[in-house]
mmCIF file with all atom_site columns, C-alpha atoms in Angstrom:
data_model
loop_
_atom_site.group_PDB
_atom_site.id
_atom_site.type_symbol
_atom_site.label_atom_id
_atom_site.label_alt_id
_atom_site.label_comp_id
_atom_site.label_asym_id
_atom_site.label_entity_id
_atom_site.label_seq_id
_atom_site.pdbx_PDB_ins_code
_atom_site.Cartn_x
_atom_site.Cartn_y
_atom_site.Cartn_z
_atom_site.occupancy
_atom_site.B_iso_or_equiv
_atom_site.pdbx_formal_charge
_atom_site.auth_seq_id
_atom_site.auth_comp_id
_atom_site.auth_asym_id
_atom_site.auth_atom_id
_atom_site.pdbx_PDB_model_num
ATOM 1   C CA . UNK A 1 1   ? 142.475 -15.045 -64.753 1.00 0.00 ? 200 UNK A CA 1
ATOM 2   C CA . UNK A 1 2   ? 139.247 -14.955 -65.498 1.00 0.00 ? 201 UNK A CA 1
ATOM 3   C CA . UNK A 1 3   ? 136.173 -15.726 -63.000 1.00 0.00 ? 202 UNK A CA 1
ATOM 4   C CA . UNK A 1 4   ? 133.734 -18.783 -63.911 1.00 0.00 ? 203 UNK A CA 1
ATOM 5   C CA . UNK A 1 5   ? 130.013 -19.957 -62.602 1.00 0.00 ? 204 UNK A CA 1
ATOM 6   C CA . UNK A 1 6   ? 130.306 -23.326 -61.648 1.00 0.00 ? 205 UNK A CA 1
ATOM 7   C CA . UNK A 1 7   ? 127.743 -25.764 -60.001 1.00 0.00 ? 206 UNK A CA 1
ATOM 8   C CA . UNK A 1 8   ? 128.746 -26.645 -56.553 1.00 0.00 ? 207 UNK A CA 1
ATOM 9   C CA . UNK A 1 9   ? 128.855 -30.135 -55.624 1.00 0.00 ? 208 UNK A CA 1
ATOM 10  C CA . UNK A 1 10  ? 129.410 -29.784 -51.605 1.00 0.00 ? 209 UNK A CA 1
ATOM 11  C CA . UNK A 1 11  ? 129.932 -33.057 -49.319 1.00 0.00 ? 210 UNK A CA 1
ATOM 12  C CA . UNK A 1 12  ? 131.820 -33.567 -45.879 1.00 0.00 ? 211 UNK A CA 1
ATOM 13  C CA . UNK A 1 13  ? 135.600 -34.362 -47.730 1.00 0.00 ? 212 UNK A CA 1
ATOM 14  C CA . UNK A 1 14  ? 138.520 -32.741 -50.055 1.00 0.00 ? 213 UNK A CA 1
ATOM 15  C CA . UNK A 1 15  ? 138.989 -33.981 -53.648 1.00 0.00 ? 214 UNK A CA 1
ATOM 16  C CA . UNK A 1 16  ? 142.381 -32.265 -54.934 1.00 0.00 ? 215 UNK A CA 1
ATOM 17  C CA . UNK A 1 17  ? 143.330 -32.424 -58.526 1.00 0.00 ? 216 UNK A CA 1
ATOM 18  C CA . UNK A 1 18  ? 144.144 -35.790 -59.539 1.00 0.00 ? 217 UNK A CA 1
ATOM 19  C CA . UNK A 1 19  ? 142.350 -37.649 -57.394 1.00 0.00 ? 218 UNK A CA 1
ATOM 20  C CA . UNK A 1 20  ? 139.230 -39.307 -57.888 1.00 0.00 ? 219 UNK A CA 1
ATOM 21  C CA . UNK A 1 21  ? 136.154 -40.187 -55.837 1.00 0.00 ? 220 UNK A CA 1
ATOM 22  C CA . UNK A 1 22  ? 132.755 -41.899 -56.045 1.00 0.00 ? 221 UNK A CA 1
ATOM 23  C CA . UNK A 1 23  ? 129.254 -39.896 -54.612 1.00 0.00 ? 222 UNK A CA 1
ATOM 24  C CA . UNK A 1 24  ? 126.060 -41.078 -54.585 1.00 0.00 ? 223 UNK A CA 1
ATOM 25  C CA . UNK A 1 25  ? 123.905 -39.162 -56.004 1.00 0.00 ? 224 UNK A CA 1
ATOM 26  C CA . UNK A 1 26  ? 120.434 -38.839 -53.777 1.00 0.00 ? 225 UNK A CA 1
ATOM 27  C CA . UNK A 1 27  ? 118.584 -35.482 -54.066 1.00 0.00 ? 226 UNK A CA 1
ATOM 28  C CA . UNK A 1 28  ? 116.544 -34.458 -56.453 1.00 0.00 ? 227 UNK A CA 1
ATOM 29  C CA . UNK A 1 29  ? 118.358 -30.882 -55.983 1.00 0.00 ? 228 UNK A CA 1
ATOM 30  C CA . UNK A 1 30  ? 121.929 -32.556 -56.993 1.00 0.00 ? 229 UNK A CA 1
ATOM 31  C CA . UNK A 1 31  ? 120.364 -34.715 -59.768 1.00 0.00 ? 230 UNK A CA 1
ATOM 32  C CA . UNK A 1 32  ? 119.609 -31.718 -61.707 1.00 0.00 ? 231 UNK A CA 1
ATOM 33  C CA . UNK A 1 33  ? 122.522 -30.247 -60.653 1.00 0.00 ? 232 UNK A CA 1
ATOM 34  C CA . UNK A 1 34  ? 124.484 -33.303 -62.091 1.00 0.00 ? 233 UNK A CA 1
ATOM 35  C CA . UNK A 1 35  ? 122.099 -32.820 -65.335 1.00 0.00 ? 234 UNK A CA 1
ATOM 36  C CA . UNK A 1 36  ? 123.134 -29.424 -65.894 1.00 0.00 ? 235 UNK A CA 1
ATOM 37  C CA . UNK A 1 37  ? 125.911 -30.468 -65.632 1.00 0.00 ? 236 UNK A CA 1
ATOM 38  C CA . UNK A 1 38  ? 126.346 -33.134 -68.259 1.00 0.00 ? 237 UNK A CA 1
ATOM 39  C CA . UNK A 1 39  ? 124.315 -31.140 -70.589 1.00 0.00 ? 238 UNK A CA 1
ATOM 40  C CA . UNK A 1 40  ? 127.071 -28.688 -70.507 1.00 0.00 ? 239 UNK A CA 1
ATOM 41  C CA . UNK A 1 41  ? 125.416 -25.554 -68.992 1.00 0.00 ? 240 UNK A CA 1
ATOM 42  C CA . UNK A 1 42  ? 127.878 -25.592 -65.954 1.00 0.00 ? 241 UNK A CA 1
ATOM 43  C CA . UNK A 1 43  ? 131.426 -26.595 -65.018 1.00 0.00 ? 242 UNK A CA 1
ATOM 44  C CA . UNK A 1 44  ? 131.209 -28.607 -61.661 1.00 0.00 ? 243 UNK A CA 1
ATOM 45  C CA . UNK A 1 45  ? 132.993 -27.837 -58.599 1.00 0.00 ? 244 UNK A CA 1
ATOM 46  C CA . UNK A 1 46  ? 133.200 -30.316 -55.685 1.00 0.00 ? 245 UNK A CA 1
ATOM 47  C CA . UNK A 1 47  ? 133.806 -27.984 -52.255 1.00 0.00 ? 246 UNK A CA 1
ATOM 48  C CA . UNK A 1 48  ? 134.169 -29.059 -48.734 1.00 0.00 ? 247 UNK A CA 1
ATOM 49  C CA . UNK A 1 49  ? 131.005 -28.153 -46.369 1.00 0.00 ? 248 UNK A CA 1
ATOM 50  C CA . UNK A 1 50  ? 130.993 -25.569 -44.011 1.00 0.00 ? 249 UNK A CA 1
ATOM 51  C CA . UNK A 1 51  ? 128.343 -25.344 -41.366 1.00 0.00 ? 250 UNK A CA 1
ATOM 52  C CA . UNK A 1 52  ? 127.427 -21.964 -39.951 1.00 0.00 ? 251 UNK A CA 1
ATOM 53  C CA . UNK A 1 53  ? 128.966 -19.974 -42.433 1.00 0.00 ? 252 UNK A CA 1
ATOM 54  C CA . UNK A 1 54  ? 127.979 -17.332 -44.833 1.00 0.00 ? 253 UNK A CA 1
ATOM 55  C CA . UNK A 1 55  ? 128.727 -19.751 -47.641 1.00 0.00 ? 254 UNK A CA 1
ATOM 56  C CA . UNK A 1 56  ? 127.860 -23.367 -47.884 1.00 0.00 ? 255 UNK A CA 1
ATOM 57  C CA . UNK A 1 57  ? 131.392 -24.152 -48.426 1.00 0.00 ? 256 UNK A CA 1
ATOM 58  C CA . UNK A 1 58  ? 135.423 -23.896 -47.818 1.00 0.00 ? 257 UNK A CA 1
ATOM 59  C CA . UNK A 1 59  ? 136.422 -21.386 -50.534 1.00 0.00 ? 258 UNK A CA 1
ATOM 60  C CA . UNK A 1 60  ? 139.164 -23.547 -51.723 1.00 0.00 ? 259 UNK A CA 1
ATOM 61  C CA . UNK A 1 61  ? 137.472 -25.879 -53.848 1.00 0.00 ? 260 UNK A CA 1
ATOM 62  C CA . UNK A 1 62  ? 138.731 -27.901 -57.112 1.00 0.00 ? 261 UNK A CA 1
ATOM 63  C CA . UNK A 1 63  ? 136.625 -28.125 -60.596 1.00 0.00 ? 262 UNK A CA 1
ATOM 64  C CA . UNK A 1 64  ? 136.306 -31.396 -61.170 1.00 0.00 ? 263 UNK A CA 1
ATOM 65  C CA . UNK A 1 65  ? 134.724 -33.731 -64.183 1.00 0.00 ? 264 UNK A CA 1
ATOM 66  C CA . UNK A 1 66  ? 132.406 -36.569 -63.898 1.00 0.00 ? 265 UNK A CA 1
ATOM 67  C CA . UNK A 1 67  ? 133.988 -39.375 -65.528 1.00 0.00 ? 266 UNK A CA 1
ATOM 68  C CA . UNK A 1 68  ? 131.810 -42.287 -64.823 1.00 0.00 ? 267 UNK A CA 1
ATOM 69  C CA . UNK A 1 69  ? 128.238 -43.031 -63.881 1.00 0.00 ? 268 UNK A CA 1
ATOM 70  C CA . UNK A 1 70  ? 125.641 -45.603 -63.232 1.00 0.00 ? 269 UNK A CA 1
ATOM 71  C CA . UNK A 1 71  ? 122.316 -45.660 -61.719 1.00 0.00 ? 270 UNK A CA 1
ATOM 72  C CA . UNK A 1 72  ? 121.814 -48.032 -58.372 1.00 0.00 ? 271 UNK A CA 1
ATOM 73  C CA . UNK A 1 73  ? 119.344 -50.681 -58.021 1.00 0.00 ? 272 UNK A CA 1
ATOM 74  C CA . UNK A 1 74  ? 117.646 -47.768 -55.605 1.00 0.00 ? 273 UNK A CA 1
ATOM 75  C CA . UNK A 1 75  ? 117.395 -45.760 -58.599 1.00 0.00 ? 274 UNK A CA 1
ATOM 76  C CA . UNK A 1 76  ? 120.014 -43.049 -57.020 1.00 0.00 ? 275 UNK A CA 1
ATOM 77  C CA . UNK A 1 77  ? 122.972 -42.232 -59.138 1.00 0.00 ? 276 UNK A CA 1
ATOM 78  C CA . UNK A 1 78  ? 126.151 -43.465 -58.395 1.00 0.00 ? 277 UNK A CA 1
ATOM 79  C CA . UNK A 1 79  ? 128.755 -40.893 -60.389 1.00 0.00 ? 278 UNK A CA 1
ATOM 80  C CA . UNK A 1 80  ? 132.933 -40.685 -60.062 1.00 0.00 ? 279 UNK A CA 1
ATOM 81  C CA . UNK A 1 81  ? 134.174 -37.351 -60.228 1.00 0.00 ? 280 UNK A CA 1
ATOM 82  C CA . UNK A 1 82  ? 138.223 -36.563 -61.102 1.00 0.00 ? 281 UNK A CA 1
ATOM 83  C CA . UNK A 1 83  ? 139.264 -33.010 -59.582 1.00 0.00 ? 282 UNK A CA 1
ATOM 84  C CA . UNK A 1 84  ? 141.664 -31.048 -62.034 1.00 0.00 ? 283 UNK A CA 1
ATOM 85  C CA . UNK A 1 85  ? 142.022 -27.705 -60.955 1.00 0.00 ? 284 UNK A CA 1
ATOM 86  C CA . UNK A 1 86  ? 141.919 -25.762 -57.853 1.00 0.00 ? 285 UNK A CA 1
ATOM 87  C CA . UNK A 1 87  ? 139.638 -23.187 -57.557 1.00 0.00 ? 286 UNK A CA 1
ATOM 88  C CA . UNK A 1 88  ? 138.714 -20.399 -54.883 1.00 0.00 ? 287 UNK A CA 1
ATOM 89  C CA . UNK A 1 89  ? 134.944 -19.538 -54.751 1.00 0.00 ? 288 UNK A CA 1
ATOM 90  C CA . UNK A 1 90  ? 134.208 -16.116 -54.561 1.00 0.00 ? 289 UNK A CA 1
ATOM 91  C CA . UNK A 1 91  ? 130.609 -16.291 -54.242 1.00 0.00 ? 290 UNK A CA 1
ATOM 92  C CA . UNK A 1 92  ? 128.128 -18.332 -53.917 1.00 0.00 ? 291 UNK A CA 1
ATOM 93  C CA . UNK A 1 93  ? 123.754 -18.631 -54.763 1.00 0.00 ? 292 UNK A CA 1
ATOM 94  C CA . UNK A 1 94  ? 121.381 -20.820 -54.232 1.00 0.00 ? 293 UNK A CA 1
ATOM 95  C CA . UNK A 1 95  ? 118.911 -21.510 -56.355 1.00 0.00 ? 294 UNK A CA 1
ATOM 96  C CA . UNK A 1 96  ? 115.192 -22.458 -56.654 1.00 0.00 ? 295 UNK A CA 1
ATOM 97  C CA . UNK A 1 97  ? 115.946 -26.043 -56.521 1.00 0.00 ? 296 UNK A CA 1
ATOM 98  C CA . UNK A 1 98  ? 118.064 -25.864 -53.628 1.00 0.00 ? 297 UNK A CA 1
ATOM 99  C CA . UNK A 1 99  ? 121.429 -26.521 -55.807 1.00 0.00 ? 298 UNK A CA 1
ATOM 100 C CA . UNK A 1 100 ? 124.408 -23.625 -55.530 1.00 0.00 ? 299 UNK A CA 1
ATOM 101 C CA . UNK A 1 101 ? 125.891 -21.842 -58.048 1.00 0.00 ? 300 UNK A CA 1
ATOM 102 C CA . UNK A 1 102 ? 129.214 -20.019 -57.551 1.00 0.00 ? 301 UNK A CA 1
ATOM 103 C CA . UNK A 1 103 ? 131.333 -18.030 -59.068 1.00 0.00 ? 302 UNK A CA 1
ATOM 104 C CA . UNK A 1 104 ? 135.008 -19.154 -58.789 1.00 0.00 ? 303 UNK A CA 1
ATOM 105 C CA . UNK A 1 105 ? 138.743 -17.979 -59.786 1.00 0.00 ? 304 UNK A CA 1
ATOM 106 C CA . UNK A 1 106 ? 141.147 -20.760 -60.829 1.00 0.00 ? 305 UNK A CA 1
ATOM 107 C CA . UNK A 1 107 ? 144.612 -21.421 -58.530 1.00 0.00 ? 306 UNK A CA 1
ATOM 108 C CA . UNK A 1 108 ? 147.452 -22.605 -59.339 1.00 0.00 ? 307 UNK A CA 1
ATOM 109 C CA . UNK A 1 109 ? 147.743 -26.347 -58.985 1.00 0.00 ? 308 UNK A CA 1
ATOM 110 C CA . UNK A 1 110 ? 150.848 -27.775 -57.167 1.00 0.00 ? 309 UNK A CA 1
ATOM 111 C CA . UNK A 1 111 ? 153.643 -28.773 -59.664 1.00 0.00 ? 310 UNK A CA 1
ATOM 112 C CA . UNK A 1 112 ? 154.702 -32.245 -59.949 1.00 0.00 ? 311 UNK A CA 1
ATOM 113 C CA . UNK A 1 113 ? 157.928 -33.417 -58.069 1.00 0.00 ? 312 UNK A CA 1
ATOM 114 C CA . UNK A 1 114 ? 159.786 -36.027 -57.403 1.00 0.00 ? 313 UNK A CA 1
ATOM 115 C CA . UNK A 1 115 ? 159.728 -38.261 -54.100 1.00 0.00 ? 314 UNK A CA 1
ATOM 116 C CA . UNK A 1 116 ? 163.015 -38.556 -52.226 1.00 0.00 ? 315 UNK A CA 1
ATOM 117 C CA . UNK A 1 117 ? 164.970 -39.766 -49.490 1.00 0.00 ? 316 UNK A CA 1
ATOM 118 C CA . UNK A 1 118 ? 162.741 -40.461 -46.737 1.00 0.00 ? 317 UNK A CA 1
ATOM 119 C CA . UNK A 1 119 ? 159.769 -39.449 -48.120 1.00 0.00 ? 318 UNK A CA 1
ATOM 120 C CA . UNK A 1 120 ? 159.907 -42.741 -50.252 1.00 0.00 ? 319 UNK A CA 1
ATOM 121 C CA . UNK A 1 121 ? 157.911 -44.296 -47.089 1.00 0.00 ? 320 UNK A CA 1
ATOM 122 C CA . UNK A 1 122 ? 155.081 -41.714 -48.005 1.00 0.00 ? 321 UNK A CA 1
ATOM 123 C CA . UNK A 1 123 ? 154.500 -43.113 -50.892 1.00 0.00 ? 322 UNK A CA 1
ATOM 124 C CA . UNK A 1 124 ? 155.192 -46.940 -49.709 1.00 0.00 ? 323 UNK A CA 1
ATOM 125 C CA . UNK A 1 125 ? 152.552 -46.167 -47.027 1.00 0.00 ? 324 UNK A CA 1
ATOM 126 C CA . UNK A 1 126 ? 150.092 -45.031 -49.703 1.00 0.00 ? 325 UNK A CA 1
ATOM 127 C CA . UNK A 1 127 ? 150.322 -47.984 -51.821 1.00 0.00 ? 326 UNK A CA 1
ATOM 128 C CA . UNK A 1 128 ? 149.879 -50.605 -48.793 1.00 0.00 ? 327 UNK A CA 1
ATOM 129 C CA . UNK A 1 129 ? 146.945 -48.258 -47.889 1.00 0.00 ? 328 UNK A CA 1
ATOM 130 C CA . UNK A 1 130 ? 145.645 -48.741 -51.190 1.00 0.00 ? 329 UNK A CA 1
ATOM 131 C CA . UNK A 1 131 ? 146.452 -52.858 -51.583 1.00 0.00 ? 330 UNK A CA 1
ATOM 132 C CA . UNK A 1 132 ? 143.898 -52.435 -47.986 1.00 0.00 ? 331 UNK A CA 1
ATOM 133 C CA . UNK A 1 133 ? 141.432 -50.366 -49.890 1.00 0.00 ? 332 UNK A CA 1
ATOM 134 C CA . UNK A 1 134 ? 141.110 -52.053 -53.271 1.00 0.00 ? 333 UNK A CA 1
ATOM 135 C CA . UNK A 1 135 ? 137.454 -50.134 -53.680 1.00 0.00 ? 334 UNK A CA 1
ATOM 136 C CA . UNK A 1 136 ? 139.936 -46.453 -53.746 1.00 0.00 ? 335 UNK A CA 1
ATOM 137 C CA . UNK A 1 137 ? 142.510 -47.967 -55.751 1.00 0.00 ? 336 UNK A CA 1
ATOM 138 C CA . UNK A 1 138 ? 139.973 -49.396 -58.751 1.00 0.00 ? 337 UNK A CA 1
ATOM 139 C CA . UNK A 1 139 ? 139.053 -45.748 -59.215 1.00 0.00 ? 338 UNK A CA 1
ATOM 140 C CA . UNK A 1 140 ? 142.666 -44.945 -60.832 1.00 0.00 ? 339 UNK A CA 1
ATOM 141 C CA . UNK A 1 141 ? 143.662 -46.429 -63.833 1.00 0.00 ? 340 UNK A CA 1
ATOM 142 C CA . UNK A 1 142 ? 147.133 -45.383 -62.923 1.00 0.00 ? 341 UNK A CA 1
ATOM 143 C CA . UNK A 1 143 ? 148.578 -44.360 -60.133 1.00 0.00 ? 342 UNK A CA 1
ATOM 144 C CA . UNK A 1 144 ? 151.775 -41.985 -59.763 1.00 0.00 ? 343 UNK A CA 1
ATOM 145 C CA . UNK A 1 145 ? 153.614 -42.851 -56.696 1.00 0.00 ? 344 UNK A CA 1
ATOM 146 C CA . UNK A 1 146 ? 156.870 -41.356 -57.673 1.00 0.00 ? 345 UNK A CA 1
ATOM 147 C CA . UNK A 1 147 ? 155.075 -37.776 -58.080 1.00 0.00 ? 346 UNK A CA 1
ATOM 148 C CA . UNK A 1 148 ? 155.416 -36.295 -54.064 1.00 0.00 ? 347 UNK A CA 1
ATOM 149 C CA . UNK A 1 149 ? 152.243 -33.872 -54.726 1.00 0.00 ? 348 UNK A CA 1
ATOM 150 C CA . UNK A 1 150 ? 150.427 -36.928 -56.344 1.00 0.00 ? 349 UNK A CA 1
ATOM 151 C CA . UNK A 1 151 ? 150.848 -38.805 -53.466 1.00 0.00 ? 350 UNK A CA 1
ATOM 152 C CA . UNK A 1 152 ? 150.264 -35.868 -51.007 1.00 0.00 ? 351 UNK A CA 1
ATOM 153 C CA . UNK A 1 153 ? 146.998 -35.063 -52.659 1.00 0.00 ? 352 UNK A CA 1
ATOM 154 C CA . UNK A 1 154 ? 145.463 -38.688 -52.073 1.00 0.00 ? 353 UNK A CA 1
ATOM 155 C CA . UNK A 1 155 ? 146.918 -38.541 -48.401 1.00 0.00 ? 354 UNK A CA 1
ATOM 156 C CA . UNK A 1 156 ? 144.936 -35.439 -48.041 1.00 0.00 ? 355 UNK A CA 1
ATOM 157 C CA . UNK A 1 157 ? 141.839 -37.026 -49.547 1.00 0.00 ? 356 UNK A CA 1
ATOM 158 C CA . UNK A 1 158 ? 142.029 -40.158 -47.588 1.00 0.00 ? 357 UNK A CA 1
ATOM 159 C CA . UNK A 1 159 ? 143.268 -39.088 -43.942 1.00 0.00 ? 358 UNK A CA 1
ATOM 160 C CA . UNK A 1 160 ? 140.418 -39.001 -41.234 1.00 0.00 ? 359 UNK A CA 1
ATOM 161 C CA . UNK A 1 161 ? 141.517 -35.287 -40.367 1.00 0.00 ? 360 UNK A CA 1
ATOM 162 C CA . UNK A 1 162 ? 139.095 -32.374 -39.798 1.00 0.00 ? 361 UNK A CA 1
ATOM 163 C CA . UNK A 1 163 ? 138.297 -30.536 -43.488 1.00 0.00 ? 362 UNK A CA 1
ATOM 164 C CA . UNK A 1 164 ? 139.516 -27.323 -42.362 1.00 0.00 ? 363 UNK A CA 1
ATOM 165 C CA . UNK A 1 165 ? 142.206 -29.111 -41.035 1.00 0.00 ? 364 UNK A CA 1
ATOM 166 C CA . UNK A 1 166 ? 142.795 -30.635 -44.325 1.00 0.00 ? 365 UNK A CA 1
ATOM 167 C CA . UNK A 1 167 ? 142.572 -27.033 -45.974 1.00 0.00 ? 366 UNK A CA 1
ATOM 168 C CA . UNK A 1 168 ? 145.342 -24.933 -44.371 1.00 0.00 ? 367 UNK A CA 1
ATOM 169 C CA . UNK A 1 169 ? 147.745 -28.076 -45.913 1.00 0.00 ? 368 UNK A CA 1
ATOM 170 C CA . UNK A 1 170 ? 145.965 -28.072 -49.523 1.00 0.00 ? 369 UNK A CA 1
ATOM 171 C CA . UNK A 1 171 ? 146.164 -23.797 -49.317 1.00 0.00 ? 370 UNK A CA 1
ATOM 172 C CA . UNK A 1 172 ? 149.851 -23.666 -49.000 1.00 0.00 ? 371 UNK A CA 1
ATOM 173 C CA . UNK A 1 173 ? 152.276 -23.003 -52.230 1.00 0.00 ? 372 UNK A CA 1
ATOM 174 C CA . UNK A 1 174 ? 153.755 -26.666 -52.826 1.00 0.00 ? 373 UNK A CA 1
ATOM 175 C CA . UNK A 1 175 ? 153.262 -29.699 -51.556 1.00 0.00 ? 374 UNK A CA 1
ATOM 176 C CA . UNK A 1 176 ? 156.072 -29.714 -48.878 1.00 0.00 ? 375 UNK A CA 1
ATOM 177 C CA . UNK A 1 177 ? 154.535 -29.025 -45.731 1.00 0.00 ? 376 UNK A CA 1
ATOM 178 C CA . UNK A 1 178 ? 151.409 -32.021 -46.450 1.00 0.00 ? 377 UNK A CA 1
ATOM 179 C CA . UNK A 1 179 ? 154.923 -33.924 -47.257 1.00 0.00 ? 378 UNK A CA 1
ATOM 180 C CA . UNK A 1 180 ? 156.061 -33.212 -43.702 1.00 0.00 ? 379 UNK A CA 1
ATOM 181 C CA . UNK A 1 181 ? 152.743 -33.541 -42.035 1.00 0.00 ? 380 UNK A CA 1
ATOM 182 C CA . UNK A 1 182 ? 152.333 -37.368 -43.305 1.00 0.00 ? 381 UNK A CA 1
ATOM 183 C CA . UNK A 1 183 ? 156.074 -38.378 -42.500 1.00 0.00 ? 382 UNK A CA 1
ATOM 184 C CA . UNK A 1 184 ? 155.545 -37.098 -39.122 1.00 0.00 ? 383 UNK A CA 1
ATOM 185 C CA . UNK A 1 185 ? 151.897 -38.477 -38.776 1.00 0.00 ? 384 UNK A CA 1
ATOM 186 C CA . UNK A 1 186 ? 153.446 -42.266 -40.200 1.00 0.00 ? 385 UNK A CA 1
ATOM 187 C CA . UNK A 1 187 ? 156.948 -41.364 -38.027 1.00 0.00 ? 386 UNK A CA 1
ATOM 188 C CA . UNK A 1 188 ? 154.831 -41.211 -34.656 1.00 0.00 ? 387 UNK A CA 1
ATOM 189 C CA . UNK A 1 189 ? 152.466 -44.816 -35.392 1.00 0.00 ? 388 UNK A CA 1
ATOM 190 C CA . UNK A 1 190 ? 155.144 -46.843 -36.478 1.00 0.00 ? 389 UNK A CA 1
ATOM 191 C CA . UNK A 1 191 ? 158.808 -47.495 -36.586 1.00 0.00 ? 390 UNK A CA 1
ATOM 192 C CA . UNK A 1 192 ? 160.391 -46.348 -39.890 1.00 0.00 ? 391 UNK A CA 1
#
């Protein structure tokens, strides 16, 4: 595979193929960025932050692609990004403007399966999670509860865990152990 420069879109979360999320857009820095973007110079990645580290960022990251925007009454940019591929970032510049720049090698992404057996409540749990959050359901047009890495990806998104935390689940081969982590988690704060 080959590498590919990619402008880095780095905020305190995990967006995993599939999944969707809404920023707002602030900086001047990232609004340029976000230009660039949309003009088709770069491919975007969106990367967890790292503090005190020689990059700005986790090295797993996931390109993603901005499929909606809208400017704010605060003339900021409100924009909805859909991750759909892993990547790991290799390297990593920042430029004059204070955006980054890195250059990253596609992953594999986690193969769809089917949910069964017990892990059925997973993907309940998800949809009554969602039917509480309408805001993070309105951002799917569809949503794919019968797919167990579909459903582990948005658990990973949405669970108030550390992002490195988060990471050492999304790095693994499959889906399997996230699977297990969430049945556990759900297992241990209510009776199923």
């Amino acid at each position: 595979m080959q590498t590919q420069e990619m402008a880095l879109l780095i905020q305190d979360g995990v967006l995993l193929p599939g999944g969707r999320l809404e920023i707002r857009v602030v900086s001047p820095c990232d609004l340029s960025m976000i230009a660039r973007v949309l003009k088709g110079h770069y491919q975007l990645a969106f990367a967890a932050l790292k503090a005190n580290s020689e990059l700005p960022c986790y090295i797993t990251a996931t390109r993603c692609n901005i499929i909606d925007f809208n400017q704010l009454a605060d003339n900021s940019l409100s924009i909805v990004i859909e991750g759909s591929q892993r990547v790991k970032i290799l390297s990593a510049a920042q430029q004059r403007d204070g955006s980054w720049i890195a250059r990253a090698l596609p992953c594999q992404n986690w193969s769809q399966e089917p949910i069964a057996g017990e892990f059925e409540i997973i993907s309940a749990a998800l949809e009554q999670f969602y039917q509480v959050n309408p805001d993070l359901l309105e951002l799917y047009s569809q949503v794919h509860l019968e797919d167990a890495t579909w459903v582990s990806q948005r658990w990973l998104e949405v669970l108030p865990m550390y992002s490195r935390d988060k990471l050492v689940l999304v790095e693994q081969p499959n889906c399997h152990k996230t699977m297990d982590f969430v049945l556990q988690l759900l297992k241990s704060h209510v009776d199923v």
